[in-house]
Tab-separated table of C-alpha atoms and ligand atoms in Angstrom:
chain	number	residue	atom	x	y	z
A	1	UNK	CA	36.046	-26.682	-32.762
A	2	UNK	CA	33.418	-25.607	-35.214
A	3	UNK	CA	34.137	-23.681	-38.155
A	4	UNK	CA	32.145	-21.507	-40.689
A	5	UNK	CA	33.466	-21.666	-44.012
A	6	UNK	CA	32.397	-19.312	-47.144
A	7	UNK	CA	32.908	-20.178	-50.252
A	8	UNK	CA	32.472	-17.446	-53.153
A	9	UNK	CA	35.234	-17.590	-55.625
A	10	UNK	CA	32.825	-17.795	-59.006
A	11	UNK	CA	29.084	-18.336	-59.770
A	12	UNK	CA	28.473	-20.372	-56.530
A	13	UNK	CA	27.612	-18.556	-52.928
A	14	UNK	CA	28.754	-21.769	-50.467
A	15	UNK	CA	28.134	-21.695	-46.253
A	16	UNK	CA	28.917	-24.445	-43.996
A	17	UNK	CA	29.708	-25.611	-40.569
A	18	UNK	CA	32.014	-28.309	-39.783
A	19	UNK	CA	33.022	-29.425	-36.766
A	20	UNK	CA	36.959	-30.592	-36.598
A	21	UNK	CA	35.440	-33.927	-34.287
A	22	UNK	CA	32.085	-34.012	-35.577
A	23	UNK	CA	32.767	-33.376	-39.447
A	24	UNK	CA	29.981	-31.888	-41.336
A	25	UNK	CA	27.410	-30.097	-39.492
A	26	UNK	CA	25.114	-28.558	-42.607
A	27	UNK	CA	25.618	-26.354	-45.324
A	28	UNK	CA	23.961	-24.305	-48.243
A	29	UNK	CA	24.605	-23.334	-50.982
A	30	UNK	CA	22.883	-20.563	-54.075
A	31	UNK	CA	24.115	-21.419	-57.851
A	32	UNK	CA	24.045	-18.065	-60.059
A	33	UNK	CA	23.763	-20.805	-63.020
A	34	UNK	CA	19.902	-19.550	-64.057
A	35	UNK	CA	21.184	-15.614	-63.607
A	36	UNK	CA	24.043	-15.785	-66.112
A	37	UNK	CA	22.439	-18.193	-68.710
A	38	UNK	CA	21.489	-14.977	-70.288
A	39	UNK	CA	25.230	-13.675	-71.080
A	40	UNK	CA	26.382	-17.545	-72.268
A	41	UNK	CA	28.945	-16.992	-69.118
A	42	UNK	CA	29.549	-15.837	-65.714
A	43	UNK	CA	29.539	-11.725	-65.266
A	44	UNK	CA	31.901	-10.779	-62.586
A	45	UNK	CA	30.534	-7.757	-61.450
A	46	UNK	CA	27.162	-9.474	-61.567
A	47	UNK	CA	28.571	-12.664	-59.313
A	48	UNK	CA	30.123	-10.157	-56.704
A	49	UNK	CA	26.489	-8.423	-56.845
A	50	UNK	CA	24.584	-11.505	-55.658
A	51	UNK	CA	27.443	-13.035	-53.755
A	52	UNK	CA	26.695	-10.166	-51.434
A	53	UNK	CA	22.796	-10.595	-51.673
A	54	UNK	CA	23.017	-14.409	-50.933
A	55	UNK	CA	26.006	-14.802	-48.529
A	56	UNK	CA	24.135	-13.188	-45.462
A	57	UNK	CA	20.601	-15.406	-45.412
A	58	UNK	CA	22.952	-18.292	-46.470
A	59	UNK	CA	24.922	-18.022	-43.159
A	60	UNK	CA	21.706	-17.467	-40.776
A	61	UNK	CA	20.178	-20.801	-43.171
A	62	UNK	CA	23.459	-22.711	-42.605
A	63	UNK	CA	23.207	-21.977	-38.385
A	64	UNK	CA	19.643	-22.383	-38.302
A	65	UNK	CA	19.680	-25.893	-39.808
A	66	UNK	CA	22.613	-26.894	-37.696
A	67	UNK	CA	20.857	-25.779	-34.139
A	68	UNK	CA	23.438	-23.107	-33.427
A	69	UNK	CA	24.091	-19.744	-33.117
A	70	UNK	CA	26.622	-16.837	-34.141
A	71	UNK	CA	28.451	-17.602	-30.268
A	72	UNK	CA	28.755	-21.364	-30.779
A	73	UNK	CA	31.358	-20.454	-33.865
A	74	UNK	CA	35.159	-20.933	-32.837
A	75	UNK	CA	36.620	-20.084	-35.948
A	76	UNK	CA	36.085	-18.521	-39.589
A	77	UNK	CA	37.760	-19.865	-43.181
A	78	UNK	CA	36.457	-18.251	-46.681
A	79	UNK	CA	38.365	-18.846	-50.228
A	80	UNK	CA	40.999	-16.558	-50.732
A	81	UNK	CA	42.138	-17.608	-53.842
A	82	UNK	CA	41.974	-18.485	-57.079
A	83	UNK	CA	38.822	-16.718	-58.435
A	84	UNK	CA	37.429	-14.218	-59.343
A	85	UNK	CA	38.748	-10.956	-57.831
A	86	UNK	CA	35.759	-9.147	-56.508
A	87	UNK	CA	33.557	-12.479	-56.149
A	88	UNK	CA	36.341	-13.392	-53.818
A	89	UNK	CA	36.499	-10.560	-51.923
A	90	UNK	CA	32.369	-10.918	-50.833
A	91	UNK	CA	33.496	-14.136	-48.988
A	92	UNK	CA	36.676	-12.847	-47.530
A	93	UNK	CA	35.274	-9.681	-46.395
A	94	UNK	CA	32.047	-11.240	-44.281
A	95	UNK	CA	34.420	-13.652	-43.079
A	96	UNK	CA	36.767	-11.276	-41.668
A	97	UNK	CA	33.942	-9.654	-40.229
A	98	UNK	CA	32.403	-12.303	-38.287
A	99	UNK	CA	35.594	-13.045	-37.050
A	100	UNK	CA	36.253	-9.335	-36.200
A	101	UNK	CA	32.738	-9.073	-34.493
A	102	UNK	CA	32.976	-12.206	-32.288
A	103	UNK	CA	36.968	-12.263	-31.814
A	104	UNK	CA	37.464	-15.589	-33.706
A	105	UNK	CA	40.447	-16.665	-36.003
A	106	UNK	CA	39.682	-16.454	-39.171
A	107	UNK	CA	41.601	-19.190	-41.702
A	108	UNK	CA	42.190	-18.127	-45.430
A	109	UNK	CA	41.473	-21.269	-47.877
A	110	UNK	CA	42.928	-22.147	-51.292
A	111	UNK	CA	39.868	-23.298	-53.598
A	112	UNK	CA	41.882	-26.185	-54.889
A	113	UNK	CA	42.754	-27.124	-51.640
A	114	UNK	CA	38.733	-27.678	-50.861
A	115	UNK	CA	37.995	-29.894	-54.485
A	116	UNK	CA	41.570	-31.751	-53.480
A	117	UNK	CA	40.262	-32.416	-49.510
A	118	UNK	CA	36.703	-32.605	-50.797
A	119	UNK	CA	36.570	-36.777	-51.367
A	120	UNK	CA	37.588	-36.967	-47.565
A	121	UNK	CA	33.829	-36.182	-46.744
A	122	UNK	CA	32.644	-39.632	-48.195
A	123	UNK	CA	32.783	-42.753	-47.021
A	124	UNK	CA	35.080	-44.696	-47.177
A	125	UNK	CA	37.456	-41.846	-46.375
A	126	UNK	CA	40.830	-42.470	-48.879
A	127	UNK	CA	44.218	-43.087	-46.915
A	128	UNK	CA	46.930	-40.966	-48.121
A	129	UNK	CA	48.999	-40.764	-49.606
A	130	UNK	CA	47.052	-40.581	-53.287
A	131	UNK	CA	47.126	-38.886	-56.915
A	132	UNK	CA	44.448	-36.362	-57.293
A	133	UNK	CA	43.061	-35.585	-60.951
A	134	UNK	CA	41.637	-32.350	-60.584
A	135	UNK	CA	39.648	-30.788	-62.974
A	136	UNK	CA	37.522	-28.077	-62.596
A	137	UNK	CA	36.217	-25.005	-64.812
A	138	UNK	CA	39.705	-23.418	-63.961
A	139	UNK	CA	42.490	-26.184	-63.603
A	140	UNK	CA	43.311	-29.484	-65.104
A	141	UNK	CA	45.952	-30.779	-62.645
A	142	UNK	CA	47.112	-33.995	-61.351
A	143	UNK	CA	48.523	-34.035	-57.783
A	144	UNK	CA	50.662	-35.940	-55.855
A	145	UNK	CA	48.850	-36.004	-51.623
A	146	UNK	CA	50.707	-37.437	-49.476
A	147	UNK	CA	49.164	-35.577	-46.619
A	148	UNK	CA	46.701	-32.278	-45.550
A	149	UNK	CA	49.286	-29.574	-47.333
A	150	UNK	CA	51.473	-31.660	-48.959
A	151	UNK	CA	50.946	-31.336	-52.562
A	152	UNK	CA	53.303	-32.287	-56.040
A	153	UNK	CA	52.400	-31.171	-58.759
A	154	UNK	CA	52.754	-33.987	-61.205
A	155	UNK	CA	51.263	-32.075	-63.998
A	156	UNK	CA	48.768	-29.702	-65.438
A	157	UNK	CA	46.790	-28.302	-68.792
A	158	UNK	CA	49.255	-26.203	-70.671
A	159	UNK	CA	46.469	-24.217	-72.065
A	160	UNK	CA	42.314	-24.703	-71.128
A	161	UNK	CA	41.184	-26.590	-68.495
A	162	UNK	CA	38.906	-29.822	-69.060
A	163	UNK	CA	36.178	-27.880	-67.532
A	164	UNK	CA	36.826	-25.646	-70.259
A	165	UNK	CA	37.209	-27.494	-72.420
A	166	UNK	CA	33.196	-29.157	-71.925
A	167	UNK	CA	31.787	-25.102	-71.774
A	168	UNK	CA	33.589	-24.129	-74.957
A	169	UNK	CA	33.208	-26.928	-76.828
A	170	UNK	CA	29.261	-26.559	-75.516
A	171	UNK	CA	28.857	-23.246	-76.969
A	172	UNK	CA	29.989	-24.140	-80.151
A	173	UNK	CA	27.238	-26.584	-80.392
A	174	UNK	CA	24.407	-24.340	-79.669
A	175	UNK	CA	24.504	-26.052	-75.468
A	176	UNK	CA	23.772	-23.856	-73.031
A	177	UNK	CA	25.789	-22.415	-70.049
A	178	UNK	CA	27.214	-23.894	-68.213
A	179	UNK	CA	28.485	-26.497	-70.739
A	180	UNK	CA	29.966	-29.662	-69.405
A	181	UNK	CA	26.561	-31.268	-67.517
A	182	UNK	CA	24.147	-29.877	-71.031
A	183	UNK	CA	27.050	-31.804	-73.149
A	184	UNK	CA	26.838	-34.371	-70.746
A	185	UNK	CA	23.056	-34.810	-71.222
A	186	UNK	CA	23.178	-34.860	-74.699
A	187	UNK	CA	26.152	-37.649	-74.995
A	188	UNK	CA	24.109	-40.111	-73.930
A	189	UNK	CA	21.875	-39.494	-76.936
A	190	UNK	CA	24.763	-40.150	-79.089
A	191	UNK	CA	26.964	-42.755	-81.115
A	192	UNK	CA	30.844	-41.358	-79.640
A	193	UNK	CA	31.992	-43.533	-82.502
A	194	UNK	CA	30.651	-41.430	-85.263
A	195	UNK	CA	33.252	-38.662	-85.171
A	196	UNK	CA	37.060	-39.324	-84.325
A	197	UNK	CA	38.726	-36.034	-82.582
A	198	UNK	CA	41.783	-36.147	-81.428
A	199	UNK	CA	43.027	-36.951	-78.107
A	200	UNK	CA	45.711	-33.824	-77.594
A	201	UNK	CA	48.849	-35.143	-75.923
A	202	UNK	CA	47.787	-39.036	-75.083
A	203	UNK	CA	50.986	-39.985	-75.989
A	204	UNK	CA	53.216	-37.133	-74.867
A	205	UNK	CA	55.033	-39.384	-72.158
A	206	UNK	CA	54.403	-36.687	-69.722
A	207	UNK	CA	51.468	-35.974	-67.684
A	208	UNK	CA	50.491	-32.422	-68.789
A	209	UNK	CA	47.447	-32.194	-70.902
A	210	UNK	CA	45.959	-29.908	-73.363
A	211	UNK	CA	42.403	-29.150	-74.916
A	212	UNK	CA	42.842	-26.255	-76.931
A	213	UNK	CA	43.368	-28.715	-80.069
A	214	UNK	CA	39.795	-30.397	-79.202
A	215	UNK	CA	37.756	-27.087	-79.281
A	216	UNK	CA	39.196	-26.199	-82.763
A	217	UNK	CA	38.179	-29.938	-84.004
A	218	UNK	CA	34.678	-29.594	-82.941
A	219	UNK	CA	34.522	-26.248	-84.416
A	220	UNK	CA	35.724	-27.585	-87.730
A	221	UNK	CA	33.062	-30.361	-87.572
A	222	UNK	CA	30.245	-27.571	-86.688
A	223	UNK	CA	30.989	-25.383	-89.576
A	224	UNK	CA	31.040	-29.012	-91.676
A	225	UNK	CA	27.601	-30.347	-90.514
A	226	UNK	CA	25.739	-26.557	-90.864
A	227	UNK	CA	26.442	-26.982	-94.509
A	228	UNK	CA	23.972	-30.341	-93.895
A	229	UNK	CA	20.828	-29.427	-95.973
A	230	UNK	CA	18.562	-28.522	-92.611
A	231	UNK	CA	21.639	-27.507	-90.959
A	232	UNK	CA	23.197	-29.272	-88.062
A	233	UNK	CA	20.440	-31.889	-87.040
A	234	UNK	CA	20.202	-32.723	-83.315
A	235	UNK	CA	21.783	-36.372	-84.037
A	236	UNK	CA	24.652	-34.923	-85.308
A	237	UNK	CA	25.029	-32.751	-82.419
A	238	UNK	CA	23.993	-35.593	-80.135
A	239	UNK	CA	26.906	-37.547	-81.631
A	240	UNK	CA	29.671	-34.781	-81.099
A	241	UNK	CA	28.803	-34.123	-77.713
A	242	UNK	CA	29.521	-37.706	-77.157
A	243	UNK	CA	32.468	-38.118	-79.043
A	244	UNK	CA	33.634	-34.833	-77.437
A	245	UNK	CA	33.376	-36.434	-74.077
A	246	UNK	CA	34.701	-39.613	-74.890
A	247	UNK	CA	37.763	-37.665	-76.542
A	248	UNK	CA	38.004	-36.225	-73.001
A	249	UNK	CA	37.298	-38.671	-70.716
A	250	UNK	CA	39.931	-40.962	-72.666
A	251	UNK	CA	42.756	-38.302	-71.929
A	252	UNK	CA	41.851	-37.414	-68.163
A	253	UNK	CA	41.778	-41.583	-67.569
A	254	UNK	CA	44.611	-42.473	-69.584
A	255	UNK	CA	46.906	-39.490	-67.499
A	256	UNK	CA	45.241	-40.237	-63.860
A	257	UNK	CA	46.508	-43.892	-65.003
A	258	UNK	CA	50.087	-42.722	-65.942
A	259	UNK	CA	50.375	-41.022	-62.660
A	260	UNK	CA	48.896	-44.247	-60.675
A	261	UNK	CA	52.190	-46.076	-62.669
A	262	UNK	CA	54.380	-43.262	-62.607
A	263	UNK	CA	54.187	-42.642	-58.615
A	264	UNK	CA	53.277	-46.440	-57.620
A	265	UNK	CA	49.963	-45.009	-55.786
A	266	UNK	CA	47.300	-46.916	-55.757
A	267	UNK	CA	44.197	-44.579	-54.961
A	268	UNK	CA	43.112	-42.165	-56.930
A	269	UNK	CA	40.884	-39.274	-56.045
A	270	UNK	CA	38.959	-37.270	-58.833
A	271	UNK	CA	37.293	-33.531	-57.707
A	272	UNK	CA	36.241	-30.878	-59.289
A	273	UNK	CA	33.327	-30.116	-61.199
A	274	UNK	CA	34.268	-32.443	-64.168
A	275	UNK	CA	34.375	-35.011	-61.489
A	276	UNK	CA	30.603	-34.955	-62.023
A	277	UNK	CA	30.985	-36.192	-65.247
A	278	UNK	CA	29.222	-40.152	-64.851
A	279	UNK	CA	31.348	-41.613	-68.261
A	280	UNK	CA	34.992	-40.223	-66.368
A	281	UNK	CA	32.934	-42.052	-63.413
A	282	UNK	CA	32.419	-45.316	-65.132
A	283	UNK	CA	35.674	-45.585	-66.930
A	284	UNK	CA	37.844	-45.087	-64.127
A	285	UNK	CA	35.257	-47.378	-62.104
A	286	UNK	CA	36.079	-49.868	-64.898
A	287	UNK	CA	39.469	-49.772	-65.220
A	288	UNK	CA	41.293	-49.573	-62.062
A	289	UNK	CA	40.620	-52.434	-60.571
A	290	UNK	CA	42.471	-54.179	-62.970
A	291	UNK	CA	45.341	-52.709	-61.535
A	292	UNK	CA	44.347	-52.758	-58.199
A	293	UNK	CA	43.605	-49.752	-57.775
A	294	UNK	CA	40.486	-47.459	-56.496
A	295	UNK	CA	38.750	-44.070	-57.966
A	296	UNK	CA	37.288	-41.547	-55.001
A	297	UNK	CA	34.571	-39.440	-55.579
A	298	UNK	CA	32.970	-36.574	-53.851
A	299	UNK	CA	29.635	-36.617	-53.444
A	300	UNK	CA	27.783	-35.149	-56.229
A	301	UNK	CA	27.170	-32.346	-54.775
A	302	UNK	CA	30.659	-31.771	-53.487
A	303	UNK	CA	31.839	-31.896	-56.825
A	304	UNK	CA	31.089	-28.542	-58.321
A	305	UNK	CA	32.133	-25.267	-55.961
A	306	UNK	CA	30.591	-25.373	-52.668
A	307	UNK	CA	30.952	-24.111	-49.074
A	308	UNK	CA	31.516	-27.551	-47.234
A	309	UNK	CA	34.496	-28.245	-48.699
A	310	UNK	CA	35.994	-24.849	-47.311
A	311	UNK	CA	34.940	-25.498	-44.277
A	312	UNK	CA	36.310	-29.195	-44.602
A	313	UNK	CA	39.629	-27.850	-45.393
A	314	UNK	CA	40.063	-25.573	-42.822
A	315	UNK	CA	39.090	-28.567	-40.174
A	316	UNK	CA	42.027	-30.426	-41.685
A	317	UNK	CA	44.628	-27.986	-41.744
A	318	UNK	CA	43.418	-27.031	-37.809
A	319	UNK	CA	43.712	-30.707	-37.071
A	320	UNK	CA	47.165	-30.873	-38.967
A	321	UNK	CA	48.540	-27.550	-37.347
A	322	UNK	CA	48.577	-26.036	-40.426
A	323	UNK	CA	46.071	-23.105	-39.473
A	324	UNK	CA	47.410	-20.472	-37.612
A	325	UNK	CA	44.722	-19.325	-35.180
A	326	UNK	CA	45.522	-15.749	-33.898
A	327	UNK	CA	42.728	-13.358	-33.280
A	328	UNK	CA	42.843	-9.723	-33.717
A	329	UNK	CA	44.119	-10.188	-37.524
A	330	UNK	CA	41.618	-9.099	-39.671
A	331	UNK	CA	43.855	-7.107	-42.418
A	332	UNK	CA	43.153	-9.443	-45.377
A	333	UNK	CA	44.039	-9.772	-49.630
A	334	UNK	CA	42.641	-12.367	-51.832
A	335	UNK	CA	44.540	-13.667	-54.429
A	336	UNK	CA	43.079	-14.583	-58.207
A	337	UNK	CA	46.096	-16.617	-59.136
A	338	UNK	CA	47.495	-18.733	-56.673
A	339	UNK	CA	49.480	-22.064	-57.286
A	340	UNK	CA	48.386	-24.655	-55.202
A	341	UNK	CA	52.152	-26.357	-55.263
A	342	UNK	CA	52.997	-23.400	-52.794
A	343	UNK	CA	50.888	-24.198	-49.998
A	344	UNK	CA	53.613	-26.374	-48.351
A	345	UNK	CA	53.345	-28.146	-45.109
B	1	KG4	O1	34.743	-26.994	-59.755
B	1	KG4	P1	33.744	-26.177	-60.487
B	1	KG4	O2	32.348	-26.109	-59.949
B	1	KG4	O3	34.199	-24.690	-60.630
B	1	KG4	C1	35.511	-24.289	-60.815
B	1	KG4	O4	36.240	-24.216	-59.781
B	1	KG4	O5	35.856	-24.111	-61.993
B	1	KG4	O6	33.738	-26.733	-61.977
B	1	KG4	C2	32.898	-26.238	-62.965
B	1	KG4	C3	33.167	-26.984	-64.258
B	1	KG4	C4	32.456	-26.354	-65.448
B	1	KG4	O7	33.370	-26.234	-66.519
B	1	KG4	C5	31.351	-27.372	-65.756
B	1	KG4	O8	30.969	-27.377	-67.107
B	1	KG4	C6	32.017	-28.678	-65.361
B	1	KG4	O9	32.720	-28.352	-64.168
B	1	KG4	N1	31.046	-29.745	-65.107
B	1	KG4	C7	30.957	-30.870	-65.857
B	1	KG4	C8	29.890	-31.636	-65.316
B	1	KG4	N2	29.376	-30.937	-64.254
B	1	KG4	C9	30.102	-29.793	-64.142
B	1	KG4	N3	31.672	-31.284	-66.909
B	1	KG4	C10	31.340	-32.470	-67.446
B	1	KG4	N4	30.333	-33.243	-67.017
B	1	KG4	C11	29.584	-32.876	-65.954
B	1	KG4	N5	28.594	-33.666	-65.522
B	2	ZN	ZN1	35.942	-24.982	-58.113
């Protein structure tokens, strides 16, 4: 069966084709990144704008490269939820389209669900069951997976997200949008031991998190260092990036690590965009083999939003029997909150 997948629930217009024998077949993808660079955030009203610009030439790029056609698609999937509201709604309404047009199921996808299923289009392919840290612009969650829809909720950021927690702290140093990869960038320009922030909830016993602490540290430490005769130099912002990351990356290891001990798993799987970050990379690279354990990765490219891993998840949940595949239902709602923990099996 092949499947188009759309993927449109923030600043990233995603296509793809997989095939539920074949796997993936090709896929594209536009980043709004350079159009809202100018507002230090994403617009909504501007995302839903060029979602509907890009989504159309996307689809015809995504069928062209594969060798197919509009009549070679068996079914549709787009991202109903979480997102943004009318950025949503783009996806979800060309999907239900297509399908309508050419009489094909179409399969509603939860974002998280794609990050979560995303590592499963690498090699080597991790068994279940696993813990998932995900951590995206959005959510800062660590999973329990023991199978395609079966999801626990072992705990989550009681406030921002990591993601979040890169942008803001970004933005208070002068960085760019989007934060985390221009903080990123500059880290490795700087001495992480310089500064000491704190590492909010490391010892809380559970395995929530929370970041809002961090941003409020680094704030403290900007307003300290502009006083600097010349102001805030670039070393000294090189070095907070760096120890702003490290204060990060210590927390999201030493929790995916709890969980590994808590739940007696021994593979863990990272997505989300943050999962782009090379130091939460390394470390967990480092360190879990020492407890015989593995870290799974998505592809680069896979990590931030994008329309493969829509696609990907829909092929699952068809090969699972989790998709219901009726035609003739194209009455669809999106949904801007939505808990992963509900999509039972
Ligand atoms: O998964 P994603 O593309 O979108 C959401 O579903 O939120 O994640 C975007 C987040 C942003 O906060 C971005 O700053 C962060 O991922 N990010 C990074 C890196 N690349 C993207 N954070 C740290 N280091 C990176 N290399
Ligand atoms: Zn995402």
């Amino acid at each position: 069966m092949i499947i188009l997948g759309f993927e449109s629930s923030c600043d990233e217009t995603g296509v793809a084709l997989v095939c539920t024998e074949r796997g993936l077949l090709a896929h594209a993808l536009h980043s709004q990144i350079a159009m809202h660079q100018a507002y230090g955030g994403v617009v909504p009203e501007l995302a839903s704008r060029d979602h509907i610009r890009r989504v159309v030439p996307l689809t015809r790029d995504v069928l062209q490269r594969a060798g197919l056609g509009p009549q070679d698609v068996d079914a549709v999937a787009y991202t109903a939820g979480p997102g943004l509201a009318g950025a949503l709604l783009v996806g979800a309404s060309v999907a239900q389209a297509f399908a309508w047009a050419r009489d094909l199921p179409a399969i509603p996808i939860h974002h998280l669900e794609g990050h979560l299923l995303s590592p499963l289009l690498a090699q080597p392919r991790p068994d279940f069951p696993f813990v998932a840290l995900l951590v995206s612009g959005g959510h800062t969650q660590l999973m329990r997976v023991d199978g395609v829809g079966r999801y626990e909720l072992l705990g989550e950021t009681l406030d921002d997200a990591a993601g979040e927690a890169f942008d803001k702290s970004a933005k208070l140093m002068g960085l760019g949008y989007p934060g985390g990869p221009a903080l990123a960038r500059l880290a490795e320009q700087g001495d992480a031991t310089r500064f000491v922030l704190p590492r909010p909830m490391l010892h809380s016993g559970d395995l929530d998190f929370s970041f809002s602490g961090l941003k409020t540290a680094v704030l403290t430490k900007v307003k300290q260092h502009s006083q600097d005769p010349g102001g805030l130099s670039d070393q000294t912002r090189a070095d907070l990036a760096a120890a702003t990351q490290a204060a990060i990356v210590d927390v999201l290891s030493a929790k995916a690590i709890k969980a590994l001990k808590q739940t007696g798993l021994k593979r863990l799987v990272v997505a989300g965009g943050v999962g782009a970050n090379t130091r939460l990379r390394d470390n967990l690279a480092r360190v879990l083999p020492g407890m015989q354990a593995e870290s799974f990765f998505p592809p680069l490219e896979f990590c931030t939003d994008n329309g493969a891993m829509i696609a990907f998840a829909a092929s699952e949940r068809v090969k699972a029997g989790l998709a219901t595949l009726e035609r003739g239902q194209h009455a669809f709602t999106v949904r801007p909150r939505w808990d992963l923990a509900e999509l039972g099996a």
